[in-house]
Amino acid sequence: MVYRSTEYNRVLTICGPGNNGSDGRVAARHLHHFGYKLSVYYPKRAPKPLYDVVILWLESPCVPFLSVEDLSMDLSNDFDILVDAMFGFSFRGTPRPPFDVLIQRPISIQNHHRMHQESPIVVSIDIPSGWHVEEGDINGEGIKPDMLVYIL
Ligand SMILES: NC(=O)C1=CN([C@@H]2O[C@H](COP(=O)(O)OP(=O)(O)OC[C@H]3O[C@@H](n4cnc5c(N)ncnc54)[C@H](OP(=O)(O)O)[C@@H]3O)[C@@H](O)[C@H]2O)[C@@H](O)CC1
């Protein structure tokens, strides 16, 4: 583990509506069992039975699913790691609500805090959210993660 649970314990996984979000929820389950303190934010739930199973797996070991009211304005106060599981290779165009605002949260934390103090580590799954899978960060408005996790 690069970011050990003894030092980076509080993890927020932000999940999108597709399979990248599912990867995020599976990652959350594993991280929970590795001793991290997990929270999941999954604002746009897709009505798919397989996704429901993953949610049940997670809720059974008491990983809280947060509502928008639970999220503080400055996520850096509450979390040591943000897992970006909003979008993967099927992202197109510019983010639509509620992700247009949500995607800005990790970006603004990185912009404001990085130079002055420790900020949460941002870990993206497969593709940084906001990036086109082939064209990259076209508008320069995608997430710039500290770590990218993908499997070839
Ligand atoms: N398939 C595989 O082989 C494997 C896949 N894997 C994983 O799955 C990921 C790909 O999953 P995916 O295809 O479900 O798409 P994903 O990137 O999660 O997003 C789709 C959702 O985003 C939405 N959406 C799109 N653009 C949007 C916008 N501008 N603003 C807002 N919403 C937007 C779109 O909505 P729609 O356009 O359909 O209305 C849809 O709901 C891949 O990166 C990897 O992590 C691996 O686990 C293993 C092997």
mmCIF file of C-alpha atoms in Angstrom, residues 27-97:
data_model
loop_
_atom_site.group_PDB
_atom_site.id
_atom_site.type_symbol
_atom_site.label_atom_id
_atom_site.label_comp_id
_atom_site.label_asym_id
_atom_site.label_seq_id
_atom_site.Cartn_x
_atom_site.Cartn_y
_atom_site.Cartn_z
ATOM 1 C CA ALA A 27 -12.713 -0.855 -4.189
ATOM 2 C CA ALA A 28 -14.490 0.616 -1.149
ATOM 3 C CA ARG A 29 -15.367 -2.842 0.092
ATOM 4 C CA HIS A 30 -11.775 -4.048 -0.239
ATOM 5 C CA LEU A 31 -10.357 -0.919 1.389
ATOM 6 C CA HIS A 32 -12.806 -1.351 4.272
ATOM 7 C CA HIS A 33 -11.425 -4.835 4.858
ATOM 8 C CA PHE A 34 -7.869 -3.480 4.686
ATOM 9 C CA GLY A 35 -8.677 -1.262 7.669
ATOM 10 C CA TYR A 36 -9.539 2.066 6.047
ATOM 11 C CA LYS A 37 -12.552 4.069 7.268
ATOM 12 C CA LEU A 38 -14.772 4.233 4.201
ATOM 13 C CA SER A 39 -17.608 6.490 3.124
ATOM 14 C CA VAL A 40 -19.341 6.287 -0.236
ATOM 15 C CA TYR A 41 -21.068 9.060 -2.147
ATOM 16 C CA TYR A 42 -23.213 7.644 -4.961
ATOM 17 C CA PRO A 43 -25.602 10.413 -6.040
ATOM 18 C CA LYS A 44 -27.085 8.923 -9.212
ATOM 19 C CA ARG A 45 -28.054 5.306 -8.680
ATOM 20 C CA ALA A 46 -28.588 3.218 -11.778
ATOM 21 C CA PRO A 47 -31.461 0.698 -11.534
ATOM 22 C CA LYS A 48 -29.364 -2.415 -12.207
ATOM 23 C CA PRO A 49 -29.658 -5.571 -10.052
ATOM 24 C CA LEU A 50 -25.898 -6.213 -10.152
ATOM 25 C CA TYR A 51 -25.227 -2.719 -8.805
ATOM 26 C CA ASP A 52 -27.735 -3.349 -5.975
ATOM 27 C CA VAL A 53 -25.801 -6.464 -4.957
ATOM 28 C CA VAL A 54 -22.580 -4.469 -4.642
ATOM 29 C CA ILE A 55 -24.393 -1.870 -2.513
ATOM 30 C CA LEU A 56 -25.675 -4.638 -0.230
ATOM 31 C CA TRP A 57 -22.165 -6.058 0.152
ATOM 32 C CA LEU A 58 -20.984 -2.657 1.212
ATOM 33 C CA GLU A 59 -23.791 -1.756 3.558
ATOM 34 C CA SER A 60 -23.483 -5.014 5.456
ATOM 35 C CA PRO A 61 -20.039 -4.142 6.870
ATOM 36 C CA CYS A 62 -21.362 -0.697 7.788
ATOM 37 C CA VAL A 63 -19.860 1.527 5.114
ATOM 38 C CA PRO A 64 -22.005 4.684 5.171
ATOM 39 C CA PHE A 65 -23.558 5.962 1.969
ATOM 40 C CA LEU A 66 -23.553 9.730 2.364
ATOM 41 C CA SER A 67 -26.197 12.178 1.195
ATOM 42 C CA VAL A 68 -25.277 15.528 -0.297
ATOM 43 C CA GLU A 69 -26.082 17.160 3.070
ATOM 44 C CA ASP A 70 -23.447 14.959 4.719
ATOM 45 C CA LEU A 71 -20.672 16.318 2.527
ATOM 46 C CA SER A 72 -18.923 19.306 4.036
ATOM 47 C CA MET A 73 -17.965 22.136 1.702
ATOM 48 C CA ASP A 74 -14.291 21.475 2.275
ATOM 49 C CA LEU A 75 -13.736 17.743 1.913
ATOM 50 C CA SER A 76 -10.139 18.140 3.038
ATOM 51 C CA ASN A 77 -11.339 18.450 6.653
ATOM 52 C CA ASP A 78 -12.985 15.055 6.638
ATOM 53 C CA PHE A 79 -10.995 12.810 4.327
ATOM 54 C CA ASP A 80 -7.406 11.731 3.718
ATOM 55 C CA ILE A 81 -8.096 10.037 0.377
ATOM 56 C CA LEU A 82 -10.711 10.796 -2.292
ATOM 57 C CA VAL A 83 -11.361 7.922 -4.695
ATOM 58 C CA ASP A 84 -12.572 9.295 -8.018
ATOM 59 C CA ALA A 85 -14.871 6.631 -9.486
ATOM 60 C CA MET A 86 -17.199 9.002 -11.319
ATOM 61 C CA PHE A 87 -16.441 8.222 -14.952
ATOM 62 C CA GLY A 88 -14.239 5.881 -16.941
ATOM 63 C CA PHE A 89 -13.926 5.187 -20.640
ATOM 64 C CA SER A 90 -17.569 5.982 -21.535
ATOM 65 C CA PHE A 91 -17.406 9.629 -20.451
ATOM 66 C CA ARG A 92 -18.277 12.039 -23.285
ATOM 67 C CA GLY A 93 -18.544 15.835 -23.555
ATOM 68 C CA THR A 94 -18.692 17.961 -20.426
ATOM 69 C CA PRO A 95 -20.055 16.783 -17.067
ATOM 70 C CA ARG A 96 -23.810 17.050 -16.580
ATOM 71 C CA PRO A 97 -25.495 17.648 -13.175
#
